[in-house]
Short mmCIF file of the N, C-alpha and C atoms (twelve columns), coordinates in Angstrom:
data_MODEL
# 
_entry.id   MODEL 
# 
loop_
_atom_site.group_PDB 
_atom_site.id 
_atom_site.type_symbol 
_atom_site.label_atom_id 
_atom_site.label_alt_id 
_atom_site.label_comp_id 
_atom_site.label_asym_id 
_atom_site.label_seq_id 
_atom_site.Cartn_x 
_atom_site.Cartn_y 
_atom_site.Cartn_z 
_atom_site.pdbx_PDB_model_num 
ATOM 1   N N  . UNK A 1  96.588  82.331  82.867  1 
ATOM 2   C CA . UNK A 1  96.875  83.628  83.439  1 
ATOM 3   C C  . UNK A 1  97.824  83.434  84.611  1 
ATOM 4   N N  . UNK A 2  99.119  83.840  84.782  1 
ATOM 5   C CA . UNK A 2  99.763  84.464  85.625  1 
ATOM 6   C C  . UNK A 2  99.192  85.133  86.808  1 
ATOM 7   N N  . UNK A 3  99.449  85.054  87.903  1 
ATOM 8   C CA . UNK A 3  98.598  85.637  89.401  1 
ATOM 9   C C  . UNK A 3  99.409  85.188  90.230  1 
ATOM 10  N N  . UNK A 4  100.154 87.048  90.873  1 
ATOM 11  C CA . UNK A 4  100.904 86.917  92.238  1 
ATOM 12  C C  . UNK A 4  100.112 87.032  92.977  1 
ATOM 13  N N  . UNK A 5  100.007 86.621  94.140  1 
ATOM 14  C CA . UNK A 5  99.484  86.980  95.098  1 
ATOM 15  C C  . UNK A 5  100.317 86.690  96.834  1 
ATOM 16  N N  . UNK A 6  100.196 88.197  97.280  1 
ATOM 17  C CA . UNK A 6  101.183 88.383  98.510  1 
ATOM 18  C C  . UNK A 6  100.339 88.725  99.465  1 
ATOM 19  N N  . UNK A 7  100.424 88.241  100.362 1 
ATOM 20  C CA . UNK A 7  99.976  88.569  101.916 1 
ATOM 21  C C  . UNK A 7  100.734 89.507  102.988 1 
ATOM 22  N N  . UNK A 8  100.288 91.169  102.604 1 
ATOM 23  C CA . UNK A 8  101.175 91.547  103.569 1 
ATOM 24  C C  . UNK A 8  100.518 91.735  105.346 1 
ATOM 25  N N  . UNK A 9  99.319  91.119  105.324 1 
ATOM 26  C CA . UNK A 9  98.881  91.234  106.740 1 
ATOM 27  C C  . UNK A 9  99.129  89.794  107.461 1 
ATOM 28  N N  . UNK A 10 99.609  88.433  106.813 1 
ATOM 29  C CA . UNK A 10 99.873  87.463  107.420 1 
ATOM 30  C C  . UNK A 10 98.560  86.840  107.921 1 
ATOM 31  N N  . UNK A 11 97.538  86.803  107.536 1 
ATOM 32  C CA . UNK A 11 96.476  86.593  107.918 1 
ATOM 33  C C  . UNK A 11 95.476  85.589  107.236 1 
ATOM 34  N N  . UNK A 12 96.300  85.938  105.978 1 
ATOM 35  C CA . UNK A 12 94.846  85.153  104.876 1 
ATOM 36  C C  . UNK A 12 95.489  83.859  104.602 1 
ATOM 37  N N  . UNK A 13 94.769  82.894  105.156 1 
ATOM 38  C CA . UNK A 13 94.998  81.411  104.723 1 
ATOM 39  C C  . UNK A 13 95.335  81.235  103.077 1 
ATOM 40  N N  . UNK A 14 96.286  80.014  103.341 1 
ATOM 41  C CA . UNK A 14 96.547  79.514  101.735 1 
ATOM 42  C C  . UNK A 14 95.254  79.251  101.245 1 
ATOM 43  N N  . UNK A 15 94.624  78.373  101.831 1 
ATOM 44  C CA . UNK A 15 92.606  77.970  101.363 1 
ATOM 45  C C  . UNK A 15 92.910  78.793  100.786 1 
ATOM 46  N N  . UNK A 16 92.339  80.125  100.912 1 
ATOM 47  C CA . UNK A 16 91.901  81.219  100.618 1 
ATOM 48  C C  . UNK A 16 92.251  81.805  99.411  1 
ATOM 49  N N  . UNK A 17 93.600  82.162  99.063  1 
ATOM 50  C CA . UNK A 17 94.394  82.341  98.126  1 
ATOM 51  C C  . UNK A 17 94.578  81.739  97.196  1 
ATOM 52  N N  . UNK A 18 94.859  80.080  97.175  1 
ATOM 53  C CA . UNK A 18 94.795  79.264  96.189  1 
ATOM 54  C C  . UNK A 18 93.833  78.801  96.119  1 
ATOM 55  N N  . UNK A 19 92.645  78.624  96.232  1 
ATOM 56  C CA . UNK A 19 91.537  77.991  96.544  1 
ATOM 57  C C  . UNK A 19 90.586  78.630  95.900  1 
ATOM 58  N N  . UNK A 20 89.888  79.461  96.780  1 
ATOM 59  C CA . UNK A 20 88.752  80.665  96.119  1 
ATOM 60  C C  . UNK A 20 89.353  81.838  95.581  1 
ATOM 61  N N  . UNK A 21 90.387  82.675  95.719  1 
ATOM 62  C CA . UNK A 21 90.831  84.149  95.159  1 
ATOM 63  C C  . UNK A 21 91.365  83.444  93.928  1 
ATOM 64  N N  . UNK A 22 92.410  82.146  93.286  1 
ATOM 65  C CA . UNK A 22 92.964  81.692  92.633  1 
ATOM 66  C C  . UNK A 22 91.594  81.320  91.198  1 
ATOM 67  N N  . UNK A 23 90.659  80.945  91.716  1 
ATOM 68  C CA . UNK A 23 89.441  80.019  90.977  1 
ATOM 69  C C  . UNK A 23 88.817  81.262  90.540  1 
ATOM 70  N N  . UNK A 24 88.311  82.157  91.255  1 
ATOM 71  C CA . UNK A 24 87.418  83.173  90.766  1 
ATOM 72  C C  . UNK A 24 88.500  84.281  89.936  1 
ATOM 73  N N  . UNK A 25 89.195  84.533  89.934  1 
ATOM 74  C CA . UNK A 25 90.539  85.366  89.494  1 
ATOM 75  C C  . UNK A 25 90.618  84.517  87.645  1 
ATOM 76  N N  . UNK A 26 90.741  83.305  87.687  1 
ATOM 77  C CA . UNK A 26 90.915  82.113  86.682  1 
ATOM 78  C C  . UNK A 26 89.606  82.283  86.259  1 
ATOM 79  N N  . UNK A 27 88.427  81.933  86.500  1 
ATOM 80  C CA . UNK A 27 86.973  82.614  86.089  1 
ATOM 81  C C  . UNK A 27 87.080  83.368  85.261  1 
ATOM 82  N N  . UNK A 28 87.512  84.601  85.905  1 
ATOM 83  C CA . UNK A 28 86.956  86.022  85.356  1 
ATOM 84  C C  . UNK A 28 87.599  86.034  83.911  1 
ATOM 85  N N  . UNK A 29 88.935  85.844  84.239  1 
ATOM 86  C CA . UNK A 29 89.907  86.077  83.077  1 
ATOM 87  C C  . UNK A 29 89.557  84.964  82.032  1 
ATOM 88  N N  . UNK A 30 89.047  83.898  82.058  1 
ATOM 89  C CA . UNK A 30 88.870  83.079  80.955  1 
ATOM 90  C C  . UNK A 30 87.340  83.429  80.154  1 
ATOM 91  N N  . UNK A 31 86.601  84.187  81.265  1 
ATOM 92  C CA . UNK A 31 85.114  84.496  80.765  1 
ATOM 93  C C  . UNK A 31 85.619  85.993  80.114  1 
ATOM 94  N N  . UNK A 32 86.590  86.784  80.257  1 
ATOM 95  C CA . UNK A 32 87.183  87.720  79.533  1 
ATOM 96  C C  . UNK A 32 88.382  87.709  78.243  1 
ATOM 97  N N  . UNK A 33 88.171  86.609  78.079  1 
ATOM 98  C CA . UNK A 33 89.458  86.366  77.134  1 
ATOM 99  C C  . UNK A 33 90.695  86.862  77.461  1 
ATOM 100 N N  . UNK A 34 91.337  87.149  78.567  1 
ATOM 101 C CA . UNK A 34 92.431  87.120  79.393  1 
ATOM 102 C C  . UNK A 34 93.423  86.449  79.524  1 
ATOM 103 N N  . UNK A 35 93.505  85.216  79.264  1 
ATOM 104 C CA . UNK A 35 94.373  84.366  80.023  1 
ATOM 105 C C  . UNK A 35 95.927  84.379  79.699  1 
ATOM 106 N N  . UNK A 36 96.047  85.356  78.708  1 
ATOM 107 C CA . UNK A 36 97.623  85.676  78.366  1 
ATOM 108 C C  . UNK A 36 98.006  86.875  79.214  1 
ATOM 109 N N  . UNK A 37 97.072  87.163  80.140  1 
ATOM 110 C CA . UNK A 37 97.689  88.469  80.905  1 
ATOM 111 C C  . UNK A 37 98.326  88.124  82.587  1 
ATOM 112 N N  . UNK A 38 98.710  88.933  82.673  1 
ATOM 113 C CA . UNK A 38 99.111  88.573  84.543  1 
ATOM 114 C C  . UNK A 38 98.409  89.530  85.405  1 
ATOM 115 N N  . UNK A 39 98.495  89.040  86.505  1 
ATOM 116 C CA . UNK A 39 97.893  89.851  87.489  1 
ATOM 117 C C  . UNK A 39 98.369  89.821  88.820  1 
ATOM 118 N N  . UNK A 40 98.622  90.745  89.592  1 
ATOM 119 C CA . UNK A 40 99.243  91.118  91.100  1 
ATOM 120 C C  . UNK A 40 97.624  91.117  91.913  1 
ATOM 121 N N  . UNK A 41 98.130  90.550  93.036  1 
ATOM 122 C CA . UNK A 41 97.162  90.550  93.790  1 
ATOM 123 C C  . UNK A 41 97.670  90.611  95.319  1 
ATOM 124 N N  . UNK A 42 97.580  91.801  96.032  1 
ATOM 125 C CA . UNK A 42 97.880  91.629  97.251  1 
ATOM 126 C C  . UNK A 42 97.039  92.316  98.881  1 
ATOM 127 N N  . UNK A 43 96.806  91.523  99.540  1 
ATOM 128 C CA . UNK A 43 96.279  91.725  100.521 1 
ATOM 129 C C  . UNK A 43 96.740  92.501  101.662 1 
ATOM 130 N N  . UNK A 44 95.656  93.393  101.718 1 
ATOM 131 C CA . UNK A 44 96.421  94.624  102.939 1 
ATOM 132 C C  . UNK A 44 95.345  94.616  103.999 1 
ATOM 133 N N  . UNK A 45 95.876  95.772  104.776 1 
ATOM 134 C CA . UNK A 45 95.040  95.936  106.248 1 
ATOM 135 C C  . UNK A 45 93.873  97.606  105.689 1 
ATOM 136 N N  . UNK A 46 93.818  97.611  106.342 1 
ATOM 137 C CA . UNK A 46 93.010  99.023  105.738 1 
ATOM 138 C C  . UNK A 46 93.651  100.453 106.097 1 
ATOM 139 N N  . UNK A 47 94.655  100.334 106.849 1 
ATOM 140 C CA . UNK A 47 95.433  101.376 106.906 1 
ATOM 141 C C  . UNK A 47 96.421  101.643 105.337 1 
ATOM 142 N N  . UNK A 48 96.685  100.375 105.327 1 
ATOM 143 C CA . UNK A 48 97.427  100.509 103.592 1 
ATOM 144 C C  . UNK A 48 96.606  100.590 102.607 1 
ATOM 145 N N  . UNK A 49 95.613  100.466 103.055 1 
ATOM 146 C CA . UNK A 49 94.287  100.466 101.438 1 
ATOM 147 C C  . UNK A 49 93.890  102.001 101.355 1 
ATOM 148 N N  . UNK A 50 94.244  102.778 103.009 1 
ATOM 149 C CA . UNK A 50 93.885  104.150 103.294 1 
ATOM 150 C C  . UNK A 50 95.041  104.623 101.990 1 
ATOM 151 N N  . UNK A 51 96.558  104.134 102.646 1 
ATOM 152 C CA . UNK A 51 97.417  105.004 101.624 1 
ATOM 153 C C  . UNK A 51 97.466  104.542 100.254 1 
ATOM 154 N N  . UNK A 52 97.322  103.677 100.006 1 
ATOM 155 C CA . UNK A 52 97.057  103.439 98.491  1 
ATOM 156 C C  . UNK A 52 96.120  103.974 97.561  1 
ATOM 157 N N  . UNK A 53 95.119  104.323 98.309  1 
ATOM 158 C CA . UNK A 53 93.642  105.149 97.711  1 
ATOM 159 C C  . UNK A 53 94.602  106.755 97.651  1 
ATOM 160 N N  . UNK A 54 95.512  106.863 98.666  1 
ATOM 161 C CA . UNK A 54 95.768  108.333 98.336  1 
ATOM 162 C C  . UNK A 54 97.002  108.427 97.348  1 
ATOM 163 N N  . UNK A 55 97.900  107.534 97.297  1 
ATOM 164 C CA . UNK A 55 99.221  107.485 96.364  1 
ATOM 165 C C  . UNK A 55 98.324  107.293 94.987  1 
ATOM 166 N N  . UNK A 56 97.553  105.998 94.303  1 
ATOM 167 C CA . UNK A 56 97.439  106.310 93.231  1 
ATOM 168 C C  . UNK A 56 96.023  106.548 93.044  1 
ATOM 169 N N  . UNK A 57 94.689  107.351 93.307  1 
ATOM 170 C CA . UNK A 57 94.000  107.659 93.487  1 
ATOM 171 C C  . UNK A 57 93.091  108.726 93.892  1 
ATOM 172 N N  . UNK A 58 93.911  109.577 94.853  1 
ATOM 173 C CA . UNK A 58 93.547  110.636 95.384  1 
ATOM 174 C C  . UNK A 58 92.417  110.552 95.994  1 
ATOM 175 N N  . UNK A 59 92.121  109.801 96.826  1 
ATOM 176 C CA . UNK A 59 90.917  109.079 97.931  1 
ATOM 177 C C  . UNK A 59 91.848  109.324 99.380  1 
ATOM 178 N N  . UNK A 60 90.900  109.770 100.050 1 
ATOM 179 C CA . UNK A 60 91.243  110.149 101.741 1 
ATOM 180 C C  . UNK A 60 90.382  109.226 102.313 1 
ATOM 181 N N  . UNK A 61 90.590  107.882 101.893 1 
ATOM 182 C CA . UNK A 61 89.870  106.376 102.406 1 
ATOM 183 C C  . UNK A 61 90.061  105.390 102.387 1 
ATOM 184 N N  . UNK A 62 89.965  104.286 103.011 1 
ATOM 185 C CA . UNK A 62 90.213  103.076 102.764 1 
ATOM 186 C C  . UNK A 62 88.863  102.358 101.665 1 
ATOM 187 N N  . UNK A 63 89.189  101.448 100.944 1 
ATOM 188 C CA . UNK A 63 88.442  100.987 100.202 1 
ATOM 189 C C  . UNK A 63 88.532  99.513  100.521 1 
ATOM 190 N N  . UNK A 64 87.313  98.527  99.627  1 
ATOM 191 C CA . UNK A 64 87.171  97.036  100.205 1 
ATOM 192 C C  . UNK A 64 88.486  96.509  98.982  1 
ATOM 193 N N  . UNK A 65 88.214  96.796  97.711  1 
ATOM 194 C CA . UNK A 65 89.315  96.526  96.566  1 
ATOM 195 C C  . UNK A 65 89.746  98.045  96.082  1 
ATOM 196 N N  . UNK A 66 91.435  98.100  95.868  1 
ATOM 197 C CA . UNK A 66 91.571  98.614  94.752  1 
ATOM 198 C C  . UNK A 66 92.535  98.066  93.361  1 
ATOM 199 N N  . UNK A 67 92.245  98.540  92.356  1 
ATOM 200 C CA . UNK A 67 92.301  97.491  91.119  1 
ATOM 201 C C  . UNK A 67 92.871  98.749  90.150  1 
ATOM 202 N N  . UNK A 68 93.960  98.698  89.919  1 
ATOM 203 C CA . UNK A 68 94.138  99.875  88.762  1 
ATOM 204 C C  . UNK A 68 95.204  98.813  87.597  1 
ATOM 205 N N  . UNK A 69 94.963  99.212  86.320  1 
ATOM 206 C CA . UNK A 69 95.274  98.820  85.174  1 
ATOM 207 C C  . UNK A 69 96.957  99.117  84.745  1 
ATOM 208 N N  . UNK A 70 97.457  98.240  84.478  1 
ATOM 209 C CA . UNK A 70 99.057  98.481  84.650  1 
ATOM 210 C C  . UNK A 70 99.224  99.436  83.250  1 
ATOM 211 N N  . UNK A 71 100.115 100.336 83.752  1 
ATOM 212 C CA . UNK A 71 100.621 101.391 83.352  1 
ATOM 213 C C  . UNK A 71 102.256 101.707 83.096  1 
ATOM 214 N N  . UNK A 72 103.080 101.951 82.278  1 
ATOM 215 C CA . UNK A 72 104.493 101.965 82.574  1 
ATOM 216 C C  . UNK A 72 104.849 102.555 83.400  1 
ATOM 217 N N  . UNK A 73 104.152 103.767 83.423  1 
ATOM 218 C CA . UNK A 73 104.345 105.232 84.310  1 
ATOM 219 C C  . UNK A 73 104.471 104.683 85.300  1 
ATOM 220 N N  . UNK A 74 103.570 103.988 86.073  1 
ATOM 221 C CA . UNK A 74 102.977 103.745 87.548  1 
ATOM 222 C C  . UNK A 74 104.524 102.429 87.817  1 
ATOM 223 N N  . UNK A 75 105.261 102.904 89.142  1 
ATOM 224 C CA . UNK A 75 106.028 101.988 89.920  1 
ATOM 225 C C  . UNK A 75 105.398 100.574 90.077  1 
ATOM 226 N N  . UNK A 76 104.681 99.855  88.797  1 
ATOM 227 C CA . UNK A 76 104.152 98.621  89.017  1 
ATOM 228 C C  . UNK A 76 104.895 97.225  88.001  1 
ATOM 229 N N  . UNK A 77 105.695 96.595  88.814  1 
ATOM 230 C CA . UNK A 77 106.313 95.643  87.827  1 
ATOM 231 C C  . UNK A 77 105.805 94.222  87.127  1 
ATOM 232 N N  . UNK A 78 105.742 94.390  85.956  1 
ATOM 233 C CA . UNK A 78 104.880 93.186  84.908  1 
ATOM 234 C C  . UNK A 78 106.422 92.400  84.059  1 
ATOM 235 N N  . UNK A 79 106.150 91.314  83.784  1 
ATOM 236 C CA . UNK A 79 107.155 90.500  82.771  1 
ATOM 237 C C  . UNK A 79 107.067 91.744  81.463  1 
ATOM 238 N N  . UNK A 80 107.891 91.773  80.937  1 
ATOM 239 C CA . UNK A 80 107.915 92.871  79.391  1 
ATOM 240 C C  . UNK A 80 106.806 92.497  78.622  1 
ATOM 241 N N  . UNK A 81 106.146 93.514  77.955  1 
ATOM 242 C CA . UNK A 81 105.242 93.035  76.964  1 
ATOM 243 C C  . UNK A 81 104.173 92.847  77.289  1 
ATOM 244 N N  . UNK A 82 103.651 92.573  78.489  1 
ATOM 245 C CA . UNK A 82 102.553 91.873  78.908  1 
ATOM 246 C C  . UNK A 82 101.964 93.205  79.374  1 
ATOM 247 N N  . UNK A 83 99.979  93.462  79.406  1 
ATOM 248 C CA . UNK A 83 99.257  94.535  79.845  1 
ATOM 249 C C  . UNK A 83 98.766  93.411  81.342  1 
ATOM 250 N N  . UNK A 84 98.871  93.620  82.689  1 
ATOM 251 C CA . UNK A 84 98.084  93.447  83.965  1 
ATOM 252 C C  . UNK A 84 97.423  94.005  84.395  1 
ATOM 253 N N  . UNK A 85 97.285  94.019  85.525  1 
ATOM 254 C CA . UNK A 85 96.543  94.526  86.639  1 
ATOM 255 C C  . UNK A 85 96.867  94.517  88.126  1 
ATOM 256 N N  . UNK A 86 97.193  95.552  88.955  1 
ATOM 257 C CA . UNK A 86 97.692  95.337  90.043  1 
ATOM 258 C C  . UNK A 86 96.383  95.681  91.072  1 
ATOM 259 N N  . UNK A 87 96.384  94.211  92.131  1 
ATOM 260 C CA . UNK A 87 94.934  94.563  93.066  1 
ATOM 261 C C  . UNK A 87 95.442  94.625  94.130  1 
ATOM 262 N N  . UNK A 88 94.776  95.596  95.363  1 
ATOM 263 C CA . UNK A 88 95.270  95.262  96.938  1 
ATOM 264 C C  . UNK A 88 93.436  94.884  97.285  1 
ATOM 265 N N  . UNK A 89 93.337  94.016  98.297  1 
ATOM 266 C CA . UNK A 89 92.237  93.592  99.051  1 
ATOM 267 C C  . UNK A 89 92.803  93.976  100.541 1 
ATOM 268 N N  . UNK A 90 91.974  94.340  100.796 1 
ATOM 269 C CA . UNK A 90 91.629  95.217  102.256 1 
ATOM 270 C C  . UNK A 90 91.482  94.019  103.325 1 
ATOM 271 N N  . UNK A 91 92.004  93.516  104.232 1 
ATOM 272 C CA . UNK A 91 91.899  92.267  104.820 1 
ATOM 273 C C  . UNK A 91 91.900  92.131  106.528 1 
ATOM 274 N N  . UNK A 92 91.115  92.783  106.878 1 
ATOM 275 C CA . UNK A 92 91.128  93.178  108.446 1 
ATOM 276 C C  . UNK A 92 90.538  91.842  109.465 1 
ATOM 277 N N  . UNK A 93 89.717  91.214  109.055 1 
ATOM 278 C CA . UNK A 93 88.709  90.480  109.764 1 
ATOM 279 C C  . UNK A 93 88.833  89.428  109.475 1 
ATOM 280 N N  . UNK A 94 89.380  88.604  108.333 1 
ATOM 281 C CA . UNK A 94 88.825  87.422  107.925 1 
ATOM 282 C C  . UNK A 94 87.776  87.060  107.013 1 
ATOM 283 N N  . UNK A 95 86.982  88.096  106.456 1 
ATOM 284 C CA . UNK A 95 85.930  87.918  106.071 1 
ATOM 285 C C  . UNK A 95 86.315  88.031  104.626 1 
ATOM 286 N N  . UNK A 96 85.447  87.078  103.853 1 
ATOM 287 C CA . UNK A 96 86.022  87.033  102.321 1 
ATOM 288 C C  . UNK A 96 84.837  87.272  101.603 1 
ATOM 289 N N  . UNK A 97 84.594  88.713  101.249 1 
ATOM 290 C CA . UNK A 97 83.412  89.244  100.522 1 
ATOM 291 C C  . UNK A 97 82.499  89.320  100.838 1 
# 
């Protein structure tokens, strides 16, 4: 499986990313028969998890994950052909789950 993963709060250690988010991400998808798919993964503050809950969601909140299923419609870019998943993680504190 394919897995971007971007840090837009500057905060979250590589550990972190390649380490545990990389392993459990690789988990899931092999215990799902996945592993031909890709996946976006990016880390925000909770002010951006606020607007993201309201752009594709219609939530007046911040959330801990949001996870929506790639769509053509949706401004979300995948290699051709391929079905993903685009995630933001909410990342204020340091704290990992």
């Amino acid at each position: 499986m394919y897995i971007e993963m971007i840090d837009e709060t500057g905060q979250v250690s590589e550990k972190i990313k390649k380490n545990k988010t990389l392993e459990l991400l690789d988990f899931a998808a092999q215990r799902l028969g996945k592993e031909d798919k890709e996946m976006a993964v990016t880390f925000v503050t909770n002010e951006r998890s606020h607007e993201l809950n309201l752009e594709y969601r219609d939530t007046d909140r911040p959330t801990d994950v949001i996870s929506l299923e790639y769509k053509p419609e949706l401004d979300i870019s995948f290699d051709e052909g391929r079905v993903g998943w685009k995630s933001w993680i909410s990342w204020n504190d340091g704290r990992v789950w």
